[in-house]
Coordinates of C-alpha atoms and ligand atoms in Angstrom, one line a residue:
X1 CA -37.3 -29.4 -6.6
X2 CA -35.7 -31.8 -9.3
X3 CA -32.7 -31.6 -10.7
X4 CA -34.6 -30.8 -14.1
X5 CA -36.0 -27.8 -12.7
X6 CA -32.9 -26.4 -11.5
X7 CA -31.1 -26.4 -14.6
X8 CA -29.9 -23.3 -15.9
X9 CA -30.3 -22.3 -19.6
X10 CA -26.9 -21.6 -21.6
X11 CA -27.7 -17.5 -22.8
X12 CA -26.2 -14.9 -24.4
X13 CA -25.4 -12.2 -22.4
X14 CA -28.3 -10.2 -22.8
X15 CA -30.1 -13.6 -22.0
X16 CA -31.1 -15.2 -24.9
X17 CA -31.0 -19.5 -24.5
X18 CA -29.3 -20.9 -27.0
X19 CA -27.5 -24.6 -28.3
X20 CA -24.2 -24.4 -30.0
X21 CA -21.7 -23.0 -28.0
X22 CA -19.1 -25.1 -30.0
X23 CA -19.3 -24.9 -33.8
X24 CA -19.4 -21.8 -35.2
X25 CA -22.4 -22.1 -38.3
X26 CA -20.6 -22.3 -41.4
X27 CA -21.5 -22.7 -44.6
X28 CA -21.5 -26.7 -45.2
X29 CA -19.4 -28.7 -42.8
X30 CA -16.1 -27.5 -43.7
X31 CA -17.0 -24.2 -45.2
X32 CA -16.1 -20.5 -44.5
X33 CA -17.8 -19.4 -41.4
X34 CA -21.2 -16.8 -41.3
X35 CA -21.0 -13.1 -40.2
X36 CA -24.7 -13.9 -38.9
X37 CA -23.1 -16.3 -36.0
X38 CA -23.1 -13.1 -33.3
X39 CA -22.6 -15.4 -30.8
X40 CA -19.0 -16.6 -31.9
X41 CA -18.4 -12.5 -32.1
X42 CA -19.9 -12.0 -28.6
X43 CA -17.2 -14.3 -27.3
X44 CA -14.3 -13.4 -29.1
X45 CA -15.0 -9.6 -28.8
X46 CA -15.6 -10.0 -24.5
X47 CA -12.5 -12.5 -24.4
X48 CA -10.4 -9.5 -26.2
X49 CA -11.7 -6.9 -23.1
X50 CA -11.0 -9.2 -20.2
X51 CA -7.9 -7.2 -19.2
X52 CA -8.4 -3.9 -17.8
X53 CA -4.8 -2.0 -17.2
X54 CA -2.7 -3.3 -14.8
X55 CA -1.8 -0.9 -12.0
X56 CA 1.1 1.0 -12.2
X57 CA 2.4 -0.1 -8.8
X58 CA 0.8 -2.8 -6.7
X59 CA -0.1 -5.2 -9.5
X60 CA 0.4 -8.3 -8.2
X61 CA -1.7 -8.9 -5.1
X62 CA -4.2 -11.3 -2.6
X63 CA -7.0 -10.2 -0.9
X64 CA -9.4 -11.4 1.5
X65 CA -12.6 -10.2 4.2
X66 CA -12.5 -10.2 7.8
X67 CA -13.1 -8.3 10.9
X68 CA -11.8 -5.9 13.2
X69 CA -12.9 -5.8 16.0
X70 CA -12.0 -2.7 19.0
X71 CA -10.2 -4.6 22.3
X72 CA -9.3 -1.0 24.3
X73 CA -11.4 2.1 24.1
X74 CA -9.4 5.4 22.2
X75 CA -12.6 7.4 22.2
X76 CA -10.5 10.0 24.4
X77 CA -8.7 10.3 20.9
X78 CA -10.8 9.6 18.0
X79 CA -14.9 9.9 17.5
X80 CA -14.6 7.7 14.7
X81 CA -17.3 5.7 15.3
X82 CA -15.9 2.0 14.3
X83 CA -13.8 3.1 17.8
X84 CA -16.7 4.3 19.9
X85 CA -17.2 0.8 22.3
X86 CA -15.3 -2.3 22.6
X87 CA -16.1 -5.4 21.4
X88 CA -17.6 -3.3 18.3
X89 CA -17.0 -5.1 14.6
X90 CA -16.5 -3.5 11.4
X91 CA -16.4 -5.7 7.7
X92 CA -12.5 -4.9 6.6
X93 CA -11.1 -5.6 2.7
X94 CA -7.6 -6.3 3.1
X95 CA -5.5 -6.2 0.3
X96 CA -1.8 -7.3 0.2
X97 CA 1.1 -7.0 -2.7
X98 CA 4.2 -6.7 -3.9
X99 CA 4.6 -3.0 -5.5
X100 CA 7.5 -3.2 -8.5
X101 CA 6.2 -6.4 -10.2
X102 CA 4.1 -7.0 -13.0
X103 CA 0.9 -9.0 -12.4
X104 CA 2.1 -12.1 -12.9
X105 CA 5.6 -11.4 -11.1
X106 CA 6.5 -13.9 -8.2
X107 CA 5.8 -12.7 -4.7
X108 CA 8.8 -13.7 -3.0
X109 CA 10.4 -10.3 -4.9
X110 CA 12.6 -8.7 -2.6
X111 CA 10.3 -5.5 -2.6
X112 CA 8.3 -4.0 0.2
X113 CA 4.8 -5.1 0.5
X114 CA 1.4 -2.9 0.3
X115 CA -1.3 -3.6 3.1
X116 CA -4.3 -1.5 2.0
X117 CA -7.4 -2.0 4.2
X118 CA -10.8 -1.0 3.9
X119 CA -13.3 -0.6 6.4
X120 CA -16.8 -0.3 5.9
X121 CA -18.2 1.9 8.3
X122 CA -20.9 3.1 9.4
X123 CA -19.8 7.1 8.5
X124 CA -18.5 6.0 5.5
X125 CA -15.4 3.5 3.8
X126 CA -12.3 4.8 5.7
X127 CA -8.8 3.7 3.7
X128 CA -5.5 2.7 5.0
X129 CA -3.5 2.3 2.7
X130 CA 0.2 1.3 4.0
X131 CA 2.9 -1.2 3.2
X132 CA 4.6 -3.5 6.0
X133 CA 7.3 -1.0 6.2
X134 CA 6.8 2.0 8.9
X135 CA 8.4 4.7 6.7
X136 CA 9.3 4.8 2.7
X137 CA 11.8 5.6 0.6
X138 CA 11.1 9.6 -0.4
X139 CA 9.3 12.6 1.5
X140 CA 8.0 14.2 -1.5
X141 CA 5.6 13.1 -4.0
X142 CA 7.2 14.7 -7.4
X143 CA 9.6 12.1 -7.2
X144 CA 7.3 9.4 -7.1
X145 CA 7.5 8.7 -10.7
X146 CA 11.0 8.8 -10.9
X147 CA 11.9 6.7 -8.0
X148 CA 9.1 3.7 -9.6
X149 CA 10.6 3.8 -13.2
X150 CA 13.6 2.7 -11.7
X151 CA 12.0 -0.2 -10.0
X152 CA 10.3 -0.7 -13.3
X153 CA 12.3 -1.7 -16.4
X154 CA 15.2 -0.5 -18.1
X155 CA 13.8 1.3 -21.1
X156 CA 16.0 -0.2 -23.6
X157 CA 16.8 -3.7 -22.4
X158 CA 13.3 -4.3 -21.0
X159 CA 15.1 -5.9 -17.9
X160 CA 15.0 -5.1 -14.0
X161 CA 18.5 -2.6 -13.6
X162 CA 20.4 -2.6 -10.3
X163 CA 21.8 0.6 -11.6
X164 CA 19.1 2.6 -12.6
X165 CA 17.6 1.5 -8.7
X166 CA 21.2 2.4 -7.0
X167 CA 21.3 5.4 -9.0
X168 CA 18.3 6.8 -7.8
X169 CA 18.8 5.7 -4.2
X170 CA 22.9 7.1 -4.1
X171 CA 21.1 10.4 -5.1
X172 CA 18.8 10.4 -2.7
X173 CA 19.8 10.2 0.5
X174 CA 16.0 10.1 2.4
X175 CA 15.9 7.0 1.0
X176 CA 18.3 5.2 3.1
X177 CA 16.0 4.2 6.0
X178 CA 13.9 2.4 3.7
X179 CA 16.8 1.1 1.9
X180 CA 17.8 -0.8 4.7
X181 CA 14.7 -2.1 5.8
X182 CA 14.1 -3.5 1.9
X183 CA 17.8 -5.2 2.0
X184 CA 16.8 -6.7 5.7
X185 CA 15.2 -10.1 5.2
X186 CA 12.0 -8.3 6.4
X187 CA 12.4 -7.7 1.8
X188 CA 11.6 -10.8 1.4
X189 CA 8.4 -12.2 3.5
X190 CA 8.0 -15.7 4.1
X191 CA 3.9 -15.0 3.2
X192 CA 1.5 -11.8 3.6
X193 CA 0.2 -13.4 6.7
X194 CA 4.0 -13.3 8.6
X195 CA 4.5 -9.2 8.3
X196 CA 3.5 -6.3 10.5
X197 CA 1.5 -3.7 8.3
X198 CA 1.9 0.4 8.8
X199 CA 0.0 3.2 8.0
X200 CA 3.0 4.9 7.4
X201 CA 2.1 8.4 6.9
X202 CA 0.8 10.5 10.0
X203 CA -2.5 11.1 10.1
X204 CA -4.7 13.3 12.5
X205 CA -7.5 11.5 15.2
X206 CA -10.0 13.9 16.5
X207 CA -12.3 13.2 19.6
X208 CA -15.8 14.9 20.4
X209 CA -14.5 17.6 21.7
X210 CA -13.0 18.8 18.4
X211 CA -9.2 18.2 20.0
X212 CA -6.9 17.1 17.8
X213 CA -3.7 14.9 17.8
X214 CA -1.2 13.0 15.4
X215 CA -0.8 9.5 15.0
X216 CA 0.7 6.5 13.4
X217 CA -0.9 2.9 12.7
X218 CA 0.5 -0.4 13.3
X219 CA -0.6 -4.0 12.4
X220 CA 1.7 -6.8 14.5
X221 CA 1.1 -9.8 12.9
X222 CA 0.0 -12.5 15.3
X223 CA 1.0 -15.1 13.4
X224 CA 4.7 -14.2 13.8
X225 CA 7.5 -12.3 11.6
X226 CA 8.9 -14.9 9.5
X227 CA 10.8 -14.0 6.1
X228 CA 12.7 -16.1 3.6
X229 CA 16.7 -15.7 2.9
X230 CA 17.5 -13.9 -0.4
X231 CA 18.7 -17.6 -1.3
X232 CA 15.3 -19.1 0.0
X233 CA 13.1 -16.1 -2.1
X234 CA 14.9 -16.9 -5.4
X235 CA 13.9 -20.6 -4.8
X236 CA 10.7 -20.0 -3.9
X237 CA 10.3 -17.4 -7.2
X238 CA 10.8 -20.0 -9.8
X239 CA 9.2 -23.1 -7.8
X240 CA 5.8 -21.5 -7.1
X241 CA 5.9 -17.8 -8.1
X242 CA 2.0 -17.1 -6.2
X243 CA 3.3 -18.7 -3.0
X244 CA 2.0 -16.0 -1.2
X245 CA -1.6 -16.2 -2.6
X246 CA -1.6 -19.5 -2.3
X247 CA -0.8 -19.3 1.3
X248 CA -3.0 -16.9 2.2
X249 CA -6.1 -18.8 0.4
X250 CA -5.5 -22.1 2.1
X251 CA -5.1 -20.6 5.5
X252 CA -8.1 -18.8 5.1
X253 CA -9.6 -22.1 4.0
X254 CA -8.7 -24.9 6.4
X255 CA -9.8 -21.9 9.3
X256 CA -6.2 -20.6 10.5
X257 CA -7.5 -17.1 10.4
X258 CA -4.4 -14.8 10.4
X259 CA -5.1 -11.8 12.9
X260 CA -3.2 -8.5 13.3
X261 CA -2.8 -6.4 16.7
X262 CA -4.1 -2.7 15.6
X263 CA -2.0 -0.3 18.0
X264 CA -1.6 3.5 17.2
X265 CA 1.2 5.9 18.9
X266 CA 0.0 9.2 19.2
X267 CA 1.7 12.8 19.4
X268 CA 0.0 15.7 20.0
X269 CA 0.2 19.3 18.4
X270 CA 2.8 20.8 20.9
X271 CA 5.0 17.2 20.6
X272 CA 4.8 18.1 16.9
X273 CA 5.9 21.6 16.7
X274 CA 8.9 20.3 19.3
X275 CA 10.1 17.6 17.8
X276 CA 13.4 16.8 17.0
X277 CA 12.8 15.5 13.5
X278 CA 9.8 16.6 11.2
X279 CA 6.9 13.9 12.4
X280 CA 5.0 14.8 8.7
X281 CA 8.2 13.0 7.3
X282 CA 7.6 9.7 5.9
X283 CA 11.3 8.7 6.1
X284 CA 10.8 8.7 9.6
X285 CA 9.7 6.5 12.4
X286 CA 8.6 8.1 15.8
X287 CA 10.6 6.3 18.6
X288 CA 8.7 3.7 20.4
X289 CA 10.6 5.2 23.4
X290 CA 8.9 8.4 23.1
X291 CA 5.8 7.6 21.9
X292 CA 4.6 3.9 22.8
X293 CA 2.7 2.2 21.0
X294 CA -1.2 1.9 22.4
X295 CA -3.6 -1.4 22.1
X296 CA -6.8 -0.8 19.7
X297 CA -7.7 -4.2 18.1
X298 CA -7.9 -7.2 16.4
X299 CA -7.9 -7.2 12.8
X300 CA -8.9 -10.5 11.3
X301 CA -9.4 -12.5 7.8
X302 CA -11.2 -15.0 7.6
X303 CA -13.4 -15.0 4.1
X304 CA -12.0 -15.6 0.8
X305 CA -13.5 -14.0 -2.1
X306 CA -15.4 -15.9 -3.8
X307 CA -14.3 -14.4 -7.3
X308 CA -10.7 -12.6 -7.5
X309 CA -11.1 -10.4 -10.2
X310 CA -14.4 -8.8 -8.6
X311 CA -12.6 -8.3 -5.3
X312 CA -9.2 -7.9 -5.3
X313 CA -8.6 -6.8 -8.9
X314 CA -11.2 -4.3 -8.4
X315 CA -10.2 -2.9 -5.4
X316 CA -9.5 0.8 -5.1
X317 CA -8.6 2.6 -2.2
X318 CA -7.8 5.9 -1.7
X319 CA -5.7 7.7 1.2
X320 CA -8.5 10.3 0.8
X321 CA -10.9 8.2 2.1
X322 CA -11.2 8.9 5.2
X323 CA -14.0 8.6 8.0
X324 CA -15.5 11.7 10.6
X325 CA -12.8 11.3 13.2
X326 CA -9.7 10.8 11.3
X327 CA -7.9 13.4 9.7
X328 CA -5.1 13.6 7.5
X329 CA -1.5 15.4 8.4
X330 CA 1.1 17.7 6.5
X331 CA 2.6 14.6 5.5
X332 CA 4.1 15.4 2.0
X333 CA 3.5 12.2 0.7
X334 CA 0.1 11.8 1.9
X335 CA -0.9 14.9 0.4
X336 CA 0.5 14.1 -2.7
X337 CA -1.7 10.7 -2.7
X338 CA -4.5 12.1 -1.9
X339 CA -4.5 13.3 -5.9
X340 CA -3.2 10.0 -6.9
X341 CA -4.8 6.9 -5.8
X342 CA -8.4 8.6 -6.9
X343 CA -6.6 9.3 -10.1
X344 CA -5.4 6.0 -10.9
X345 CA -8.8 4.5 -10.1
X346 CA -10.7 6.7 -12.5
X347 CA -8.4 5.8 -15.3
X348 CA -8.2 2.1 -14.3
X349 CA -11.8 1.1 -13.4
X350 CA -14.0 4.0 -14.6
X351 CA -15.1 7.7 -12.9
X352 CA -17.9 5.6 -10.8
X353 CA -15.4 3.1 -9.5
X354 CA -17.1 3.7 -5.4
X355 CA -20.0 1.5 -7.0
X356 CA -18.3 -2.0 -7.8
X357 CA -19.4 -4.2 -5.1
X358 CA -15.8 -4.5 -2.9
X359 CA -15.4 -0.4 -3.2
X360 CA -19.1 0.3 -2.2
X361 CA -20.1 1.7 0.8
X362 CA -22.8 -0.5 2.5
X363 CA -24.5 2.3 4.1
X364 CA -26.1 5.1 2.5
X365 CA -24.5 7.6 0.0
X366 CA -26.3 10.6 -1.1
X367 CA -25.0 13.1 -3.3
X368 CA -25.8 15.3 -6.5
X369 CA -23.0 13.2 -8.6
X370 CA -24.6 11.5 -11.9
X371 CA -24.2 9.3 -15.1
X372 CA -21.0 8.4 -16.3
X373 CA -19.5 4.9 -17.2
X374 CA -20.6 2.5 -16.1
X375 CA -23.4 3.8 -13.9
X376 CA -25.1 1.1 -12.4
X377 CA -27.0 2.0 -9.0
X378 CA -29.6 3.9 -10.5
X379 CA -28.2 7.0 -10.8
X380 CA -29.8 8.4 -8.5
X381 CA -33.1 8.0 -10.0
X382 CA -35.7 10.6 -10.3
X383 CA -34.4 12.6 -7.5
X384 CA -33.0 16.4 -8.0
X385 CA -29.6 15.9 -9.4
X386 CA -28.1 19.5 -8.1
X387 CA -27.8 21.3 -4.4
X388 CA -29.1 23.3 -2.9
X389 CA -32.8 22.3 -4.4
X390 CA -36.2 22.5 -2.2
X391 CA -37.3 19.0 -3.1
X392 CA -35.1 16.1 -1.2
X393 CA -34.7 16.1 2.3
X394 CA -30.6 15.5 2.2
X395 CA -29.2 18.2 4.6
X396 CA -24.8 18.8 5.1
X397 CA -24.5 18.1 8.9
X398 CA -22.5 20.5 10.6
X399 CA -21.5 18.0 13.4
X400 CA -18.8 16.4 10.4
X401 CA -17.1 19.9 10.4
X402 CA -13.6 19.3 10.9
X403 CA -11.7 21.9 13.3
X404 CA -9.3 24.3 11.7
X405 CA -5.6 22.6 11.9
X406 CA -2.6 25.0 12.9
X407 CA -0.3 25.3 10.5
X408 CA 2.8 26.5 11.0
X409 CA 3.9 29.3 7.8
X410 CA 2.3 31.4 5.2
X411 CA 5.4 31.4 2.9
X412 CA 5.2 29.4 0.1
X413 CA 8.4 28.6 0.0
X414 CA 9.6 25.0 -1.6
X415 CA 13.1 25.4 -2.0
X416 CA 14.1 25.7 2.0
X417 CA 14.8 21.9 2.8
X418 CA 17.4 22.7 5.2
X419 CA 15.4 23.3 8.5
X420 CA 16.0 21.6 12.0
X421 CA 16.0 18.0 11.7
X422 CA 15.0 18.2 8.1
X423 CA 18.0 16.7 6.4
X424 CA 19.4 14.4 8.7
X425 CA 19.2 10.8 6.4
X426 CA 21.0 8.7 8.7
X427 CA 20.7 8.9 12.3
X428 CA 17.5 6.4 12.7
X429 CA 19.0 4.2 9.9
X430 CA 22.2 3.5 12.0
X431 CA 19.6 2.9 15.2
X432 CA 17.9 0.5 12.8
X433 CA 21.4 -1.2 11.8
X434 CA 23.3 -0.9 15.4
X435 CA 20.4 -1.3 17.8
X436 CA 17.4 -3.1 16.0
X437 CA 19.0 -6.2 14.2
X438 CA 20.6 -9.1 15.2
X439 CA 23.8 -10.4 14.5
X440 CA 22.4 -13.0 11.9
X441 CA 20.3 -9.9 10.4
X442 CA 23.5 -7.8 10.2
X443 CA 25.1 -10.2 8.2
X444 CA 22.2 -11.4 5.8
X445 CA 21.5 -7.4 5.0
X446 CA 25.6 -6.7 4.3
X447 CA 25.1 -9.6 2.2
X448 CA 21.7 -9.1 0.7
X449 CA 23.2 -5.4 -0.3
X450 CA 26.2 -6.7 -1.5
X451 CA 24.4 -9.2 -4.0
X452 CA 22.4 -6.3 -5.0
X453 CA 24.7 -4.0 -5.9
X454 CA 27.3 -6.3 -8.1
X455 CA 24.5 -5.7 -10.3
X456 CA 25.2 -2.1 -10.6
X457 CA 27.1 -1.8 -14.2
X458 CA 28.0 0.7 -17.1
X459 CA 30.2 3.6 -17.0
X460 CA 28.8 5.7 -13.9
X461 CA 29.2 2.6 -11.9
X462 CA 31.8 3.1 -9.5
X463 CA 30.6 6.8 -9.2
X464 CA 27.2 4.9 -8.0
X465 CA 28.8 2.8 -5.8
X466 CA 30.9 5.4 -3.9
X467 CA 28.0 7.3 -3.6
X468 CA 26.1 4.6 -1.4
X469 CA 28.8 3.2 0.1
X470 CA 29.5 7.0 1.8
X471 CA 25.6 6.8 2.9
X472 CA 25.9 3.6 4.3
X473 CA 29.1 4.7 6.5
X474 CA 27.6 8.0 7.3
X475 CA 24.8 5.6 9.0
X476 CA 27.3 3.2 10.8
X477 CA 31.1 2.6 9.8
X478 CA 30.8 -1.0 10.4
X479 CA 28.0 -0.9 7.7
X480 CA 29.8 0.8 5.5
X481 CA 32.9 -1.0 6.2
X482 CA 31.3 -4.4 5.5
X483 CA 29.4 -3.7 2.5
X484 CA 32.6 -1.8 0.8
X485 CA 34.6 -5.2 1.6
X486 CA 32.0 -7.3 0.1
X487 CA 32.1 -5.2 -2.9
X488 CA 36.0 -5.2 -2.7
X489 CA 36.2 -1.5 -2.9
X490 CA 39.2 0.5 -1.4
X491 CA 37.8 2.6 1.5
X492 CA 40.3 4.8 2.3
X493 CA 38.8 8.0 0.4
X494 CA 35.5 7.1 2.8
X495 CA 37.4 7.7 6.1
X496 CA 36.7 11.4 6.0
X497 CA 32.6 10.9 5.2
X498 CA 32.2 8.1 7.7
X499 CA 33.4 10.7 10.6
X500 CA 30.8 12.9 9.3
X501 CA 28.1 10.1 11.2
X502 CA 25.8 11.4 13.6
X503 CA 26.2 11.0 17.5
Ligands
NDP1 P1 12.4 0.0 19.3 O1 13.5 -0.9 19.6 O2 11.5 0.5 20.3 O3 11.6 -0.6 18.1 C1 12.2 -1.3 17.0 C2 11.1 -1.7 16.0 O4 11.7 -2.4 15.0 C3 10.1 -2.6 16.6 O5 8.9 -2.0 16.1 C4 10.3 -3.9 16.0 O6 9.0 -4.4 15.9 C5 11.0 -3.5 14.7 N1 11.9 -4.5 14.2 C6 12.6 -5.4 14.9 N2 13.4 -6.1 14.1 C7 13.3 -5.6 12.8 C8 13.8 -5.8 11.6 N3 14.7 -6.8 11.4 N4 13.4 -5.1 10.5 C9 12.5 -4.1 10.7 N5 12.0 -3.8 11.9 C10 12.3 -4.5 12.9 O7 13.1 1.2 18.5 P2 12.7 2.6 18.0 O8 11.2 2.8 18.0 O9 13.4 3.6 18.7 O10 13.1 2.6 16.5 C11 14.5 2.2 16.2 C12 14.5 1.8 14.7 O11 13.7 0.7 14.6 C13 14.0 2.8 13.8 O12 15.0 3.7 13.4 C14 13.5 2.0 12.7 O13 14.5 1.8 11.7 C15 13.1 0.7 13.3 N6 11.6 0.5 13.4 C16 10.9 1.4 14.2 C17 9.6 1.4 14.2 C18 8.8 2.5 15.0 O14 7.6 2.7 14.6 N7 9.4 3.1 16.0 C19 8.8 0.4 13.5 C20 9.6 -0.6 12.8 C21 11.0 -0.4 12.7 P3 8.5 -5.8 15.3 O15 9.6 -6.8 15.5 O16 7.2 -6.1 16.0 O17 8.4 -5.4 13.9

């Protein structure tokens, strides 16, 4: 074929050719312009609707396809059947973020970093949607909105406040853990390729013999941890704020696809009822000492989108969305997401968001659901549009019931936070600071804290800083110790709270 007959015509959007796509027609060369010219409206009015609302956390973000692909065989665990042989591949979405920032915010924030991944199975999308830390900073989701507003902005200065964060964090003690991990270097990722991803939450697996047990997910990079210095980050932030989207793309691109280890550590019911510490708690990791981590897969990228805003702006996921096999836990937070992701989705992209392209499940998807927005798969066509009906041959299959899950009381009773284990903020944030990091880490989180925190300001703010600082000793007295020197703040009256540490 020739060149001529390739050539595309220049149309309107509902495919009309036309020439000028310069001058708007006017009357006379330099006269007022004609209401009749739709096509300068067309293109003024779509230009005005290109933004649809940012989301609320997780703006900023990269994306990109790949593969996982099963190494060991868990089917004594799970039925889920992108597990059920080795060497089996399943089509991933990966997303990756920062969570505070707006969408044009730099990605070398100190901040943790979301790693929500979709995988298109064969029974159905199944969503993980975690961060690279294993744990987060609150167990219950009614503070959810008040923890972000203060990662947000100050509501009269319009500015990022290191008190209203501190504030929130010195009154909540269950966010220590977290705290410290976000204040680590680990806060400040050299590039979404160099961090380990979690699930986070506990979730259930279930095999084919309906038995169930509780696990975590893990993602260890391959590529290597590597994170930037707070001094490095702010660098970084105002020479190429997208340096993590940049580096992701141009991997991708020259064929360094970065690969993940999937590994899951697994509890079962009777663990759970006999643990120590709640295993539904977020704020919580489970000890790789108890329960070691197991080999499942490789995950790997290695296809950037082609167009960004149809991919990775548009791409919803959904702790709900899970797959015949997998099952969700008592998990606070997880429960309360299961409301909210779906939530957020409907507002931002529309009430049939499951059918834009990078959300859509490639196999089939029957159901009685209809019309709305933006309806554009048919809508089911001429087929009946209600169940039960005598006409289409869709049936429920009772081999996707899920078995009953123990639970372990009938009272409804939210006000008891005080059982076994329940309350205890600080023994696995000293491990973290006494037995996981290194000398060097020691130092660049006492110092990455103490940076922090001489932001804290106004007339509550020694009241804030006590309140840490006795957090921070209850962990480890050498913590607490070093950060209260770096802030130059007398320590005597912390003597008595920093006795109060754990064993
Ligand atoms: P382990 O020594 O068995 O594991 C420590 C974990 O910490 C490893 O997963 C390691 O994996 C990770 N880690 C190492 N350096 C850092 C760092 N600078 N920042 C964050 N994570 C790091 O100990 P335990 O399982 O008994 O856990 C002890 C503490 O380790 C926990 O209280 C928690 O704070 C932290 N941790 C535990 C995890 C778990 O799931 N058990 C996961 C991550 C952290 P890697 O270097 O590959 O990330």
């Amino acid at each position: 074929m020739s060149n001529e007959t390739n050539k595309q015509k220049l149309t309107t959007a509902s495919g009309r050719p036309y020439f000028e796509n310069e001058n708007t027609m006017s009357v006379g060369p330099r006269g007022p312009l004609l209401l009749q010219d739709y096509i300068l409206h067309e293109k003024m009015a779509h230009f005005n609707r290109e933004r649809i609302p940012e989301r609320v956390v997780h703006a900023k973000g990269s994306g990109a396809f790949g593969t996982f692909t099963v190494t060991d065989d868990i089917t004594q665990y799970t039925k889920a059947k992108l597990f059920n042989q080795v060497g089996k591949q399943t089509r991933v979405f990966l997303r990756f973020s920062t969570v505070g920032g707006e969408k044009g915010s730099a990605d070398t924030e100190r901040d943790p970093r979301g790693f929500a991944l979709k995988f298109y199975t064969e029974d159905g999308n199944w969503d993980l949607v975690g961060n690279n830390t294993p744990i987060f900073f609150i167990k219950d989701p009614k503070k959810f909105g008040d923890f972000i507003h203060t990662q947000k902005r100050d509501p009269r200065t319009n500015c990022k406040s290191a008190t209203m964060m501190w504030d929130f964090w010195a009154l909540n003690p269950e966010s220590l853990h977290q705290v410290l991990l976000l204040m680590s270097d680990r806060g400040t990722p050299y590039s979404y390729r160099h961090l380990n991803g979690y699930g986070s939450h506990t979730f259930s697996l279930i095999n084919q013999k309906n038995e169930r047990v509780y696990v975590k997910f893990h993602f260890k990079t391959q590529q290597g941890i590597k994170n930037f210095t707070d001094a490095e980050a702010g660098e970084v932030r105002g020479k190429d704020p997208d340096h993590a989207q940049r580096d992701l793309v141009e991997a991708i691109d020259r064929g360094d696809f970065p690969r993940w280890a999937m590994k899951i550590q697994v509890m079962t019911e009777e663990q759970a009822r006999t643990s120590p510490f709640n295993p539904f708690d977020v704020t919580k990791v489970w000890p790789h000492g108890d329960y070691p981590l197991v080999d499942v897969g490789i995950l790997e990228l290695n296809e950037v989108p082609s167009n960004y805003f149809a991919d990775v702006e548009q791409a919803a996921f959904a702790p709900a969305h899970l797959v015949d096999g997998i099952g969700f836990s008592p998990d606070k937070m997880l429960q309360g997401r299961l409301l909210s992701y779906p939530d957020a989705h409907r507002y931002r992209l529309g009430a049939n968001y499951e059918q834009i392209p990078v959300n859509r499940c490639p196999f089939a998807v029957n159901n009685y659901q209809r019309d709305g927005q933006m309806r554009i798969d048919g809508n089911g066509g001429s087929a009946p549009n209600y169940w039960p009906n005598s006409f289409d041959n869709i049936t429920a299959d009772e081999s996707y019931k899920e078995p009953a899950q123990t639970l372990e009381s009938t009272l409804a009773d939210w006000y008891d936070r005080n059982g076994p284990g329940e309350n205890d903020h600080y023994t696995q944030p000293g491990q973290f600071y006494s037995k996981v990091l290194s000398d060097v880490d020691r130092v660049h989180l006492v110092q990455n804290i103490v940076n922090s925190m001489k932001g804290i300001d106004g007339p509550r703010k020694q009241d804030i800083v006590n309140r840490q600082l006795c957090h921070f000793f209850r962990a480890n007295i050498q913590l607490g110790l070093a950060v209260a020197q770096g802030l130059g703040t007398d320590i005597s009256s912390f003597m008595p709270m920093a006795n109060q540490q754990p064993a």
